[in-house]
Amino acid sequence: MDNTHQHRENLGLWLGLLGVIIFALTLPMTRLATGTADAPQLSPWFVTWARAALAGVLSAIYLLAVRAPWPSAAQRGPLYLSLAGNVIGYPLLLGWALRHVTASHAAVITALLPLATAAAAAWLMHQRARLGFWVFAALGSGLVAVYSLLRAAQMGHGFGLTWADTLLLGAVVAASLGYVAGAQVTASLGAEKVISWVCVMALPITLPGAWLTWPENAVAPASWWALMYVGVFSMWAGFFAWFRGLSLGGPLRVSQLQLLQPFITILTAVPLLGESLDAMTLGFALLVVLTVFMGRRTAGPRPPQQPLKETT
């Protein structure tokens, strides 16, 4: 391996890690923006619309700067599905859930996202997966269910899934469908342009939505800063680092960095939100991540590792 290729792969890994850190901070930042049920700040509706509207304005500037052509009719269908899942479904369900559970708790549930995305790819893109993948997918789902039941019992809700856990599972499904829909047009449209077009196409919804749900009561400055973060980084710039990392370092190597995301979320929730480290949460996060890792290894035959194609 020559030095240029090695440098390219290393840069891809660093960019991929940056993307994972940005996305890991989404949960504590969203909770900081929305507040809790006892001390609400920004409405989850407003956070959903405002973060996407901010990303949409930045995306429009970017697309104009690179003179990107309009998506074709065939590309717009997947982009609208990505819009429904990643712009509306995931942040809205996550925002409401995080008013009732900690970011660390949510990190365990959303650790299922890589497996859910692979399952959605098998369904929507007709990609075949080995039996072992489905076994580990079921095992990971079972671990999340057990964690949710134990946590509910600790909180005095009895042995049953809480409403917040149902919302978090819905957020995982929405995000996974959105990711796969975006992946369907990435090769033809270009990685960074996918998220930019999704955000721009959402502007007729997100701009009026943000205006109609603008907060009437005083909001803590920290919540406004958290909203800025999820709008600029979680919804937009994070995808630039992530997609570019996948392109330079190769999807097989760089995608494994997602396994760090739940732990980064749990650790950053301590200084940002004052949450305490919980042995049960850390333990279940480790077990769920292990099922995701094994599920990836048994998903199918390993194709040759190649950089993603770039389009202009």
Phi, psi and omega in degrees: 000124182283168184296325181295316180294319179297317178298320179298315180294318180297317178298320178299319179294319180294318178294321177298318178297320177300317178298317180297318179297317178300313182290326180296328180283351182300318183295305178297326179292322177295319178295322177295324181288317185274337186076193180248175178297327180278332180224071182293149176240256178278141177296140175303329175297314180295318180299319180298310183289317186291319181295320180287325178294318177299314178296326180295319178295316178297321180295319180298319178297316180297312183295324176292321182295322181267002179055049182288134177288158178295144176298147178286169180300322180292330181279334186292328179301305176300325179295321178293324177293320175297321177301312181297321184277313188268331182269323185251301189299304185297306183294327181291311179295321178295317181299316179292321180295320184286354171284345187238344178229162180285162176295326178295317177300313181296329181297325179293315182294314184284354173296345177284353187302316178300319178293320179296322178295319178295321178295319178296324178294321178296326182279307187281325185255006176057039176271127183279139178237148178289163179301323181301324178299313182292328177296313180288329175297317178294321179295316178298318178297321179296320178297318178296320179297317179297315178301315181297318180294317179295319179294320178297320178295320178299325183273004177083018179265004185078181180273087178197152178295135177281163178298324180296322179294323176298319177297319180295320177295321175297322178296321178297316180296315181298314182294318182296318177296320179294320179297315182292321178299317177295323180295332182296334182244006182295317183297323184271332187261328185107134190303305183294329182289336180299304182294327180293315178294323177301314181292322179292317180295337179276348185304321178299341176262316190285324179295308176297324179298318179294320180294318183288334182253014181304133185296138178265338181262166178295141182234139180298141179305324180299326180291323177294319178296321178296321176297318178301320180297309184291335178283312185280317188261305184296322186270343189221287189297328179300324179292329178297312180295318183293309181296320179294322176297318177299321182292316184281318186266347181094133184300322185295319181282311189290325183296336179294340178296340178299337180295340178279344191301313180301322182290322177296320177300312182297318182290320181286339178292340180292304180285327184284322186241355182074019178285152180261150177289132185242125183299320181294318180296314179298319181296314180290325176300317179297317181293319180295317179297324178297319178294323177296316180298314181291325177297320177296320182292332183255009184292327182174180179296143182282116176282164176299138182282118180225148175297150175294146178290138177264142175237156181240000000 
